[in-house]
C-alpha cells in the first residue's frame, strides 16, 4: 500500500438517519426508468420503440457521437413508454418488468487471460462502458480513447453514505474479476483508494500488476474521486483519466463469473424522515421504482436519489438513478413559522460557523447528529470573497476565483485555476457553506460543458 494521505480541509455533516448494516430484503418492482440525463455528456439515439421486448442488457439507446457506446435495460420485460421533450429530445425510457430478469448472452471468461480488445468488446456490447466517467469534464467516456489511469474510490464520505465494505462484503471474487477487466483498458495504473487499513476489507485483497492501493483519510470530500486524483496523480492539460464506482466494478465481475448480466445491488435507505425500522440496505436495481422501498415517518418530505449534497430530487413516485447507491429522505424546508425566526439560538441545527448555539453542544457531544431540511435559510446575495470555500476544499486550487472565471467564461483563467481537475461534486461543500447562496455545482457543470464545447 502506498503512503497514507491525510486530508485536513473539509467538513463532515452529521445527520440523523444513517442506515445500519442490516439487510432489509429484496425488491423487484414492476416499473423501471432509464434516463439519458444520468449519463452526462452524451446525446441519445433510440434503438427500441414502445412495445418492444427487452432482456437485462438489451440496448435501449446509444450515444449519437459514439454509436458503440450503448445504454442497456436493467430488467427484462417490455418498453412501456419513450418520453420525449422539446425537439423530440429523449427524456426517459419507461420499462415494465416481467419479474424474471433474464439476461442477454454473456460468455463466462477470465478477463486476466483475455486480450485488451476482447475485454473492451465484451464491455461495450454489455453496456458496461456507461459506468465509466472521464476527467476532465466529468462526462461519459469516449471508448475510442485510452485513459492515462483509472481510479476507483473504495469509500464514500458523503453524509449518510453507504458502507462499501458492508454492501460488497460477499463479492471479493467479483471485485477481482472486475478489476482484472478494467486493467485491460489502460496502460497506466488502476488506483484503488481506501480509508482504512482494515485487513478484512475486500479492497485490500485485490491484486494486479497495474493495481495500486492508496490510503486516504480525513473529512468529506476525502471520498470524492476528484480529490483523490488531485493528491495521487494530478491531471494536466491533455490527460484523460477514467473513474468508476466499486458497485459497478462488481457488476462487471459478476458478468464474467456468472455468464449473465446482473445489475442488482444493495442500496442504502437513509434520512431522518425514514422510520427507524426501515433504515438499512435493500437489494434492488438501477432505475427501479422507489415507492415500495419508502417507509416514512412523516409526509412532507423530499425523496433524493443519492445523497443530500449531490443527489437528485425524484419525488414519492420517483426512480433510483442509474448510478445511485443510496436513497435519502429528509424534511422539506417549506415551513417558515419558526418562533422569532433568525434570532433563535437554534441548539438543534447544524452550523459550520458559530451563528447557531449548536456549536456549544458539539463541544459537549462531538457525535451529536442533526435533522436537516431543504431550507437554504436566505436568498441569493452578492458573491462575497470570504474564504469560506477554501476551508472545505482540500485541493490546491482557488475555488472562489475559479467559480468567478467560469461565470465570466474566461477560458484561459479557467485553465490556469485548475478546471480540468474538478467536477461539480467537488464543489458541493462550497455550495453548502456559501453565505451568498451561490449554486456552485450548477456553475461548475455549465463551465465544464462550455469548455468541452469550445475546445472540441
Tab-separated table of C-alpha atoms in Angstrom, residues 71-231:
chain	number	residue	atom	x	y	z
A	71	UNK	CA	-27.053	2.082	-22.690
A	72	UNK	CA	-28.956	-1.020	-21.713
A	73	UNK	CA	-32.009	-2.276	-19.858
A	74	UNK	CA	-31.671	-3.174	-16.147
A	75	UNK	CA	-34.619	-5.612	-16.337
A	76	UNK	CA	-36.432	-7.957	-18.687
A	77	UNK	CA	-39.914	-7.099	-19.902
A	78	UNK	CA	-41.302	-4.595	-22.398
A	79	UNK	CA	-40.703	-0.965	-23.323
A	80	UNK	CA	-43.802	0.732	-21.950
A	81	UNK	CA	-43.117	4.336	-22.988
A	82	UNK	CA	-40.461	6.571	-24.514
A	83	UNK	CA	-40.913	10.060	-23.063
A	84	UNK	CA	-39.718	12.952	-25.201
A	85	UNK	CA	-39.387	16.662	-24.598
A	86	UNK	CA	-38.815	19.666	-26.828
A	87	UNK	CA	-37.463	18.882	-30.311
A	88	UNK	CA	-38.132	15.191	-29.562
A	89	UNK	CA	-35.321	15.020	-27.010
A	90	UNK	CA	-35.393	11.646	-25.225
A	91	UNK	CA	-36.121	12.286	-21.549
A	92	UNK	CA	-36.885	8.821	-20.222
A	93	UNK	CA	-37.466	5.218	-21.222
A	94	UNK	CA	-40.137	3.504	-19.099
A	95	UNK	CA	-39.927	-0.272	-18.781
A	96	UNK	CA	-42.386	-2.806	-17.396
A	97	UNK	CA	-40.584	-5.729	-15.794
A	98	UNK	CA	-41.763	-9.329	-16.131
A	99	UNK	CA	-40.023	-10.176	-12.843
A	100	UNK	CA	-37.730	-12.782	-14.451
A	101	UNK	CA	-34.608	-10.624	-15.033
A	102	UNK	CA	-33.442	-12.808	-17.912
A	103	UNK	CA	-30.114	-11.689	-19.349
A	104	UNK	CA	-28.834	-11.399	-22.896
A	105	UNK	CA	-25.945	-13.811	-23.578
A	106	UNK	CA	-22.619	-13.058	-21.889
A	107	UNK	CA	-19.927	-15.736	-22.012
A	108	UNK	CA	-18.081	-16.684	-18.854
A	109	UNK	CA	-14.418	-15.749	-19.051
A	110	UNK	CA	-11.293	-14.902	-17.092
A	111	UNK	CA	-10.515	-11.321	-18.143
A	112	UNK	CA	-6.905	-11.587	-16.931
A	113	UNK	CA	-6.323	-14.160	-19.685
A	114	UNK	CA	-8.032	-12.149	-22.423
A	115	UNK	CA	-6.606	-9.501	-24.717
A	116	UNK	CA	-7.426	-5.843	-24.195
A	117	UNK	CA	-9.516	-5.766	-27.386
A	118	UNK	CA	-11.531	-8.824	-26.337
A	119	UNK	CA	-12.324	-7.318	-22.930
A	120	UNK	CA	-13.201	-3.950	-24.437
A	121	UNK	CA	-15.535	-5.567	-26.963
A	122	UNK	CA	-17.384	-7.543	-24.284
A	123	UNK	CA	-17.772	-4.490	-22.024
A	124	UNK	CA	-19.050	-2.348	-24.904
A	125	UNK	CA	-21.585	-4.938	-26.046
A	126	UNK	CA	-22.896	-5.362	-22.490
A	127	UNK	CA	-23.309	-1.607	-21.955
A	128	UNK	CA	-20.748	-1.507	-19.138
A	129	UNK	CA	-18.924	1.499	-20.590
A	130	UNK	CA	-21.853	3.620	-19.352
A	131	UNK	CA	-20.440	3.131	-15.831
A	132	UNK	CA	-17.200	4.971	-16.579
A	133	UNK	CA	-16.743	8.721	-16.246
A	134	UNK	CA	-13.966	10.794	-17.725
A	135	UNK	CA	-11.871	13.542	-16.216
A	136	UNK	CA	-11.607	16.254	-17.421
A	137	UNK	CA	-15.242	17.356	-17.925
A	138	UNK	CA	-16.876	14.646	-15.734
A	139	UNK	CA	-18.775	13.074	-18.641
A	140	UNK	CA	-19.303	9.586	-20.039
A	141	UNK	CA	-16.130	8.257	-21.602
A	142	UNK	CA	-15.162	8.079	-25.237
A	143	UNK	CA	-14.402	4.367	-25.783
A	144	UNK	CA	-12.023	5.272	-28.611
A	145	UNK	CA	-9.655	6.955	-26.146
A	146	UNK	CA	-7.305	5.195	-23.762
A	147	UNK	CA	-7.120	6.661	-20.238
A	148	UNK	CA	-3.827	7.509	-18.594
A	149	UNK	CA	-5.077	5.837	-15.369
A	150	UNK	CA	-8.329	4.539	-13.881
A	151	UNK	CA	-9.434	5.471	-10.352
A	152	UNK	CA	-11.786	3.567	-8.051
A	153	UNK	CA	-12.814	5.215	-4.764
A	154	UNK	CA	-13.490	2.376	-2.324
A	155	UNK	CA	-15.301	4.566	0.199
A	156	UNK	CA	-17.922	7.298	0.224
A	157	UNK	CA	-17.553	10.183	2.677
A	158	UNK	CA	-20.812	11.963	1.790
A	159	UNK	CA	-23.451	12.471	4.522
A	160	UNK	CA	-25.228	9.194	5.416
A	161	UNK	CA	-23.239	7.390	2.726
A	162	UNK	CA	-23.449	3.594	2.454
A	163	UNK	CA	-20.594	1.394	3.620
A	164	UNK	CA	-18.935	-0.195	0.606
A	165	UNK	CA	-17.205	-2.732	2.854
A	166	UNK	CA	-20.618	-3.940	4.053
A	167	UNK	CA	-22.505	-3.716	0.763
A	168	UNK	CA	-19.787	-5.565	-1.188
A	169	UNK	CA	-18.608	-7.917	1.560
A	170	UNK	CA	-19.695	-11.057	-0.345
A	171	UNK	CA	-18.140	-10.110	-3.676
A	172	UNK	CA	-14.375	-10.499	-3.250
A	173	UNK	CA	-14.057	-12.689	-6.361
A	174	UNK	CA	-16.285	-10.407	-8.429
A	175	UNK	CA	-14.244	-7.367	-7.389
A	176	UNK	CA	-11.050	-9.062	-8.502
A	177	UNK	CA	-12.554	-10.109	-11.837
A	178	UNK	CA	-13.906	-6.606	-12.389
A	179	UNK	CA	-10.525	-5.020	-11.683
A	180	UNK	CA	-8.825	-7.577	-13.961
A	181	UNK	CA	-11.154	-6.471	-16.770
A	182	UNK	CA	-10.747	-2.762	-16.094
A	183	UNK	CA	-6.947	-3.112	-16.016
A	184	UNK	CA	-7.068	-4.119	-19.679
A	185	UNK	CA	-8.433	-0.703	-20.648
A	186	UNK	CA	-5.338	1.306	-19.685
A	187	UNK	CA	-1.569	1.099	-19.991
A	188	UNK	CA	-1.304	3.055	-16.762
A	189	UNK	CA	-2.355	2.171	-13.225
A	190	UNK	CA	-5.636	1.261	-11.607
A	191	UNK	CA	-5.708	3.207	-8.343
A	192	UNK	CA	-7.970	1.917	-5.564
A	193	UNK	CA	-8.332	4.340	-2.659
A	194	UNK	CA	-9.360	3.121	0.784
A	195	UNK	CA	-9.893	4.942	4.071
A	196	UNK	CA	-8.928	2.141	6.415
A	197	UNK	CA	-6.165	-0.365	6.976
A	198	UNK	CA	-8.774	-2.990	7.957
A	199	UNK	CA	-7.348	-6.288	6.706
A	200	UNK	CA	-10.858	-7.742	6.294
A	201	UNK	CA	-11.744	-5.268	3.544
A	202	UNK	CA	-12.080	-6.950	0.158
A	203	UNK	CA	-10.478	-3.934	-1.499
A	204	UNK	CA	-7.159	-4.573	0.263
A	205	UNK	CA	-7.054	-8.091	-1.187
A	206	UNK	CA	-7.209	-7.013	-4.834
A	207	UNK	CA	-4.117	-7.990	-6.804
A	208	UNK	CA	-2.732	-6.994	-10.171
A	209	UNK	CA	0.397	-5.711	-11.854
A	210	UNK	CA	-1.287	-2.377	-12.565
A	211	UNK	CA	-3.165	-2.115	-9.257
A	212	UNK	CA	-2.033	0.371	-6.625
A	213	UNK	CA	-3.931	0.685	-3.350
A	214	UNK	CA	-3.773	4.108	-1.680
A	215	UNK	CA	-4.904	5.119	1.798
A	216	UNK	CA	-6.659	8.482	2.204
A	217	UNK	CA	-8.172	9.714	5.455
A	218	UNK	CA	-9.906	12.879	6.555
A	219	UNK	CA	-13.292	14.598	6.440
A	220	UNK	CA	-15.549	14.788	3.405
A	221	UNK	CA	-14.737	15.217	0.494
A	222	UNK	CA	-11.892	12.728	1.083
A	223	UNK	CA	-14.062	10.083	-0.612
A	224	UNK	CA	-14.520	12.148	-3.794
A	225	UNK	CA	-12.518	10.624	-6.605
A	226	UNK	CA	-11.539	14.089	-7.861
A	227	UNK	CA	-9.851	14.895	-4.552
A	228	UNK	CA	-8.072	11.533	-4.669
A	229	UNK	CA	-6.823	12.116	-8.217
A	230	UNK	CA	-5.551	15.549	-7.183
A	231	UNK	CA	-3.447	14.135	-4.339
